[in-house]
């Protein structure tokens, strides 16, 4: 047997003896790696007299190809064995009864989103949605945030790395960009709400990097602040199930509305329990205002002809207030015990006929 054939069968024996993937990889390196045995042979070619190089080179290549295909064949066998072993060890007996404590439920945020949608649907609002990954135009520019304005940074925006064209996408910081998408895609009048996830780089007892908002938008030829007040007071009355609703509108600033306000609702806290109605506290609920003419213009709508109002509110906070959840971060900790305590039955879907909560 030639020296090469002997090396080949030696390596092939090692390959068949390799009992798992790391062992096989060690054989591969010792044969074909930079300092491996076959690679070593190839390096000696240069020292041979020119007339011998061709034949010797071909003989070494035969060894290399044989080793390579033996490695590949063994790899498939070992991978299949590894998979079979994993499948066997991770096998789950589906006929076993479920662990009794792991009881699921509808998350309070989703329950409250459904309540909000049911209330506004009854008032003739439709539901619009948009993407979580947005661009600067929809999240800021079209909403009348001045270019390079600190407000863009104030939102604690999560930016993606720029793509090959230098365009920097972001995770939407609010549901307001769906106002823009809806107004560009359709013709006025509009009467819609936008439930959705939003993202800001912020985390403490009352902030989580992901949370939920519902945006509202009404555009027609005559909509005014009085309508806004009625719509929102009617919503609060239905949502907190009380006829006793007093609101106050505090002047505020948002780039996309003029005038802008924050709306508070009168309430009381008795033994830590919230009661909407009479009382000496105010609950800050949402931001709102008349849609800025620049926003309408950015969507191709003539502000001389159309006008309207908008608002945005945090859903998770409303869920905490209504159902007594103390810490926002627990809402998204994915703890089954928390969910079985605060969650809702899947059969308790809110609708106007059977009640909201
Ligand atoms: N987008 C605002 C935020 O996330 C909330 C908001 C305020 C939305 C006023 C509106 C509005 O549509 O009119 O802070």
Coordinates of C-alpha atoms and ligand atoms in Angstrom, one line a residue:
X1 CA 0.0 0.0 0.0
X2 CA 1.4 3.4 -0.9
X3 CA 2.1 5.9 1.8
X4 CA -0.9 8.0 0.6
X5 CA -3.3 5.1 0.6
X6 CA -2.1 4.2 4.2
X7 CA -2.8 7.8 5.3
X8 CA -6.2 7.7 3.6
X9 CA -7.3 4.5 5.4
X10 CA -5.9 5.8 8.7
X11 CA -8.0 9.0 8.5
X12 CA -11.1 7.0 7.2
X13 CA -10.8 4.8 10.3
X14 CA -10.7 7.8 12.5
X15 CA -13.8 9.2 10.7
X16 CA -15.8 6.1 11.3
X17 CA -14.7 6.0 14.9
X18 CA -15.8 9.6 15.6
X19 CA -18.9 9.2 17.8
X20 CA -20.2 12.7 17.8
X21 CA -20.0 16.0 15.8
X22 CA -17.2 17.6 17.9
X23 CA -15.1 14.5 17.5
X24 CA -15.7 14.5 13.8
X25 CA -14.7 18.1 13.6
X26 CA -11.4 17.3 15.4
X27 CA -10.6 14.7 12.8
X28 CA -11.4 17.1 10.0
X29 CA -9.0 19.7 11.4
X30 CA -6.3 17.1 12.0
X31 CA -6.6 16.0 8.3
X32 CA -7.7 19.0 6.3
X33 CA -7.1 21.9 8.6
X34 CA -4.3 24.4 7.9
X35 CA -1.7 22.3 9.7
X36 CA -3.5 19.0 9.0
X37 CA -1.9 15.9 7.6
X38 CA -3.3 16.1 4.1
X39 CA -2.6 19.8 3.9
X40 CA 1.0 19.1 5.1
X41 CA 1.4 16.7 2.2
X42 CA 0.2 19.3 -0.3
X43 CA 2.8 21.8 1.1
X44 CA 5.6 19.4 0.3
X45 CA 4.8 19.5 -3.4
X46 CA 7.0 22.5 -3.9
X47 CA 10.1 20.6 -2.8
X48 CA 9.7 17.8 -5.4
X49 CA 11.4 17.8 -8.8
X50 CA 9.0 19.4 -11.4
X51 CA 8.4 16.1 -13.3
X52 CA 7.0 14.4 -10.2
X53 CA 4.8 17.2 -9.0
X54 CA 1.8 16.5 -11.3
X55 CA 1.4 12.9 -10.5
X56 CA 2.0 13.3 -6.8
X57 CA -0.4 16.3 -6.6
X58 CA -3.1 14.2 -8.3
X59 CA -2.5 11.3 -5.8
X60 CA -2.7 13.7 -2.8
X61 CA -5.9 15.2 -4.2
X62 CA -7.4 11.7 -4.4
X63 CA -6.8 11.3 -0.7
X64 CA -8.2 14.8 0.1
X65 CA -11.4 14.1 -2.0
X66 CA -11.9 10.7 -0.4
X67 CA -11.4 12.2 3.1
X68 CA -13.8 15.0 2.3
X69 CA -16.6 12.8 1.1
X70 CA -16.1 10.4 4.1
X71 CA -16.4 13.4 6.4
X72 CA -19.6 14.6 4.7
X73 CA -21.2 11.1 4.8
X74 CA -20.3 10.6 8.5
X75 CA -21.6 14.1 9.3
X76 CA -25.0 13.3 7.9
X77 CA -25.1 10.1 10.0
X78 CA -24.1 11.9 13.2
X79 CA -26.5 14.7 12.6
X80 CA -29.4 12.3 12.1
X81 CA -28.4 10.4 15.3
X82 CA -28.1 13.7 17.2
X83 CA -31.6 14.8 16.1
X84 CA -33.1 11.4 16.9
X85 CA -31.6 11.6 20.3
X86 CA -32.9 15.1 20.9
X87 CA -36.4 14.1 19.7
X88 CA -36.4 11.2 22.1
X89 CA -35.2 13.2 25.1
X90 CA -37.6 16.1 24.4
X91 CA -40.6 14.0 23.8
X92 CA -43.7 15.3 25.5
X93 CA -46.6 13.1 26.4
X94 CA -49.5 15.0 25.1
X95 CA -51.9 12.7 26.9
X96 CA -50.7 13.9 30.3
X97 CA -53.1 16.3 32.0
X98 CA -51.9 20.0 32.0
X99 CA -50.2 21.3 35.1
X100 CA -53.1 22.6 37.1
X101 CA -51.6 25.9 38.1
X102 CA -50.7 27.1 34.6
X103 CA -54.0 28.7 33.8
X104 CA -54.1 31.2 30.9
X105 CA -56.3 34.2 30.4
X106 CA -56.9 37.2 28.2
X107 CA -54.4 39.9 29.2
X108 CA -56.0 43.0 30.8
X109 CA -54.5 45.2 28.1
X110 CA -56.2 43.2 25.3
X111 CA -59.4 43.1 27.3
X112 CA -59.4 46.8 27.7
X113 CA -58.5 47.3 24.0
X114 CA -61.5 45.3 23.1
X115 CA -63.7 47.4 25.5
X116 CA -62.4 50.6 23.9
X117 CA -63.0 49.3 20.4
X118 CA -66.5 48.2 21.3
X119 CA -67.3 51.6 22.7
X120 CA -66.0 53.6 19.7
X121 CA -67.5 51.1 17.2
X122 CA -70.9 51.9 18.7
X123 CA -70.2 55.6 18.0
X124 CA -69.4 54.8 14.4
X125 CA -65.6 54.7 14.5
X126 CA -63.7 52.2 12.4
X127 CA -60.4 50.6 13.4
X128 CA -57.2 51.4 11.4
X129 CA -53.8 49.8 11.9
X130 CA -50.3 50.5 10.8
X131 CA -46.8 48.9 11.1
X132 CA -44.7 48.8 14.2
X133 CA -41.6 49.6 12.1
X134 CA -42.0 53.2 10.8
X135 CA -40.0 55.8 9.0
X136 CA -39.2 59.3 10.0
X137 CA -41.8 60.8 7.6
X138 CA -44.8 59.1 9.2
X139 CA -43.6 59.1 12.8
X140 CA -42.4 62.7 12.9
X141 CA -42.1 64.9 9.8
X142 CA -45.7 64.6 8.5
X143 CA -46.9 65.1 12.1
X144 CA -45.3 68.6 12.0
X145 CA -42.3 67.8 14.2
X146 CA -39.7 70.3 12.9
X147 CA -36.6 68.8 11.3
X148 CA -33.8 68.3 13.9
X149 CA -36.3 69.3 16.6
X150 CA -35.4 67.9 20.1
X151 CA -38.9 66.4 20.3
X152 CA -37.7 63.6 18.0
X153 CA -35.1 62.7 20.7
X154 CA -37.6 63.4 23.5
X155 CA -39.6 60.4 22.4
X156 CA -36.7 58.2 23.4
X157 CA -36.9 56.6 20.0
X158 CA -35.5 53.2 19.1
X159 CA -33.7 53.8 15.8
X160 CA -32.5 51.0 13.5
X161 CA -29.1 51.2 11.9
X162 CA -29.3 53.1 8.5
X163 CA -29.9 50.9 5.5
X164 CA -27.8 50.9 2.3
X165 CA -29.5 54.1 1.2
X166 CA -28.7 55.8 4.6
X167 CA -32.4 55.6 5.6
X168 CA -33.0 55.1 9.3
X169 CA -36.1 53.2 10.2
X170 CA -37.5 53.3 13.8
X171 CA -39.9 51.6 16.1
X172 CA -43.0 53.9 16.2
X173 CA -43.1 56.0 19.3
X174 CA -46.8 56.6 19.1
X175 CA -49.9 55.5 17.1
X176 CA -50.1 58.9 15.5
X177 CA -48.3 57.9 12.3
X178 CA -51.4 55.8 11.5
X179 CA -53.3 59.1 11.2
X180 CA -50.9 60.0 8.4
X181 CA -51.2 56.6 6.7
X182 CA -55.0 56.7 6.9
X183 CA -55.3 60.2 5.5
X184 CA -52.9 59.6 2.7
X185 CA -54.6 56.3 1.7
X186 CA -58.2 57.6 1.7
X187 CA -60.4 60.6 1.2
X188 CA -62.1 62.5 4.1
X189 CA -64.3 62.4 6.1
X190 CA -62.5 60.2 8.7
X191 CA -63.8 58.8 11.9
X192 CA -61.3 56.2 13.1
X193 CA -59.4 54.8 16.1
X194 CA -56.0 53.2 16.0
X195 CA -55.2 50.6 18.7
X196 CA -51.5 49.4 18.7
X197 CA -48.2 48.8 20.2
X198 CA -45.7 51.6 20.6
X199 CA -42.0 51.7 21.7
X200 CA -39.8 54.0 23.7
X201 CA -36.5 53.5 25.4
X202 CA -37.8 54.0 28.9
X203 CA -38.3 51.7 31.9
X204 CA -39.5 52.2 35.5
X205 CA -42.6 51.6 37.6
X206 CA -44.8 53.5 35.2
X207 CA -42.9 53.0 31.9
X208 CA -42.1 50.0 29.8
X209 CA -40.2 50.0 26.5
X210 CA -43.3 48.6 24.8
X211 CA -46.8 49.8 25.6
X212 CA -50.1 50.3 24.0
X213 CA -52.0 53.4 22.8
X214 CA -55.3 54.1 21.1
X215 CA -55.3 57.0 18.7
X216 CA -58.5 58.7 17.6
X217 CA -59.1 60.9 14.5
X218 CA -62.1 62.7 13.3
X219 CA -61.9 64.8 10.1
X220 CA -64.8 66.4 8.3
X221 CA -65.9 70.0 7.4
X222 CA -67.3 71.1 10.8
X223 CA -65.7 68.9 13.6
X224 CA -64.7 71.1 16.5
X225 CA -63.4 71.0 20.1
X226 CA -67.0 70.7 21.4
X227 CA -67.4 67.4 19.5
X228 CA -64.1 66.2 20.8
X229 CA -65.2 66.9 24.4
X230 CA -68.5 65.1 23.9
X231 CA -66.8 62.0 22.3
X232 CA -64.2 61.7 25.0
X233 CA -66.6 62.3 27.9
X234 CA -69.0 59.7 26.4
X235 CA -66.2 57.3 26.1
X236 CA -65.1 57.8 29.8
X237 CA -68.6 57.4 31.0
X238 CA -69.0 54.1 29.1
X239 CA -65.5 52.9 30.0
X240 CA -65.7 53.5 33.7
X241 CA -69.5 52.7 33.7
X242 CA -70.6 55.9 35.4
X243 CA -72.9 58.7 34.5
X244 CA -70.9 61.0 36.7
X245 CA -68.1 62.4 34.5
X246 CA -66.4 65.7 34.9
X247 CA -63.4 66.6 32.7
X248 CA -60.9 69.4 32.6
X249 CA -58.8 70.3 29.5
X250 CA -55.4 71.8 30.4
X251 CA -53.6 73.6 27.6
X252 CA -50.6 71.6 26.4
X253 CA -48.3 71.4 23.4
X254 CA -48.2 68.7 20.7
X255 CA -46.6 69.5 17.3
X256 CA -49.5 67.8 15.4
X257 CA -52.4 69.7 17.1
X258 CA -53.3 73.3 17.6
X259 CA -54.7 74.1 20.1
X260 CA -53.6 71.1 22.1
X261 CA -54.8 69.9 25.5
X262 CA -54.4 67.2 28.1
X263 CA -57.7 65.9 29.5
X264 CA -58.1 65.0 33.1
X265 CA -61.1 63.2 34.7
X266 CA -62.4 64.0 38.2
X267 CA -62.0 61.1 40.6
X268 CA -61.5 60.0 44.2
X269 CA -59.2 57.4 45.7
X270 CA -60.8 55.6 48.6
X271 CA -58.6 53.1 50.4
X272 CA -56.4 53.0 47.3
X273 CA -59.4 52.2 45.1
X274 CA -60.1 54.5 42.2
X275 CA -63.6 56.0 41.7
X276 CA -64.3 58.1 38.7
X277 CA -66.9 60.8 39.4
X278 CA -67.0 63.3 42.3
X279 CA -63.9 63.7 44.4
X280 CA -61.0 66.0 44.8
X281 CA -58.4 64.3 42.5
X282 CA -57.8 64.5 38.8
X283 CA -56.8 61.6 36.6
X284 CA -54.7 62.5 33.6
X285 CA -56.1 60.4 30.8
X286 CA -55.0 61.6 27.4
X287 CA -53.6 64.2 25.0
X288 CA -55.8 65.7 22.3
X289 CA -56.4 68.7 20.1
X290 CA -57.5 70.1 16.8
X291 CA -55.4 68.6 13.9
X292 CA -52.7 71.1 12.8
X293 CA -53.2 72.4 9.3
X294 CA -49.7 71.3 8.4
X295 CA -50.6 67.7 9.2
X296 CA -53.6 67.9 6.8
X297 CA -51.4 69.5 4.1
X298 CA -48.8 66.8 4.5
X299 CA -51.6 64.3 3.6
X300 CA -52.9 66.2 0.7
X301 CA -56.0 67.5 2.5
X302 CA -57.0 71.2 2.1
X303 CA -57.1 72.7 5.6
X304 CA -59.4 75.5 4.2
X305 CA -62.0 72.8 3.5
X306 CA -61.4 70.2 6.2
X307 CA -60.7 70.3 9.9
X308 CA -60.9 67.9 12.8
X309 CA -59.7 66.6 16.1
X310 CA -57.4 63.8 17.4
X311 CA -56.4 62.2 20.6
X312 CA -54.0 59.6 22.0
X313 CA -54.3 57.6 25.2
X314 CA -52.3 54.9 27.0
X315 CA -54.2 51.7 27.1
X316 CA -52.1 49.9 29.7
X317 CA -52.6 52.7 32.2
X318 CA -56.3 52.6 31.7
X319 CA -56.2 48.8 32.3
X320 CA -54.2 49.3 35.5
X321 CA -56.7 52.0 36.7
X322 CA -59.8 50.0 35.9
X323 CA -58.6 46.7 37.2
X324 CA -56.3 47.7 40.0
X325 CA -52.9 46.5 38.7
X326 CA -50.2 48.2 40.8
X327 CA -47.0 47.9 38.6
X328 CA -46.9 48.4 34.9
X329 CA -43.8 46.3 34.5
X330 CA -45.7 43.2 35.8
X331 CA -48.0 43.6 32.8
X332 CA -45.4 42.3 30.4
X333 CA -43.4 40.0 32.6
X334 CA -45.2 36.9 31.1
X335 CA -45.8 35.4 34.5
X336 CA -48.5 32.7 34.4
X337 CA -49.5 33.3 38.0
X338 CA -50.0 37.1 37.3
X339 CA -52.1 36.3 34.3
X340 CA -54.3 33.7 36.1
X341 CA -55.0 36.4 38.7
X342 CA -55.5 39.5 36.4
X343 CA -56.5 37.7 33.2
X344 CA -60.0 37.4 31.8
X345 CA -61.9 34.4 30.5
X346 CA -61.7 34.1 26.7
X347 CA -65.5 33.9 26.8
X348 CA -65.8 37.4 28.3
X349 CA -65.3 39.2 25.1
X350 CA -66.6 42.8 25.6
X351 CA -69.5 43.8 23.4
X352 CA -72.2 46.4 23.7
X353 CA -75.0 43.8 24.1
X354 CA -73.6 41.7 27.0
X355 CA -71.8 44.5 28.7
X356 CA -68.2 45.7 28.7
X357 CA -66.7 44.3 31.9
Ligands
LIG1 N1 -49.0 61.0 20.2 C1 -49.1 61.6 21.5 C2 -48.1 60.8 22.4 O1 -47.8 59.7 22.2 C3 -50.5 61.5 22.1 C4 -51.4 62.3 21.3 C5 -51.6 63.6 21.8 C6 -52.0 61.9 20.2 C7 -52.5 64.5 21.1 C8 -52.9 62.7 19.5 C9 -53.1 64.0 20.0 O2 -53.6 62.4 18.4 O3 -54.0 64.8 19.3 O4 -47.6 61.4 23.4

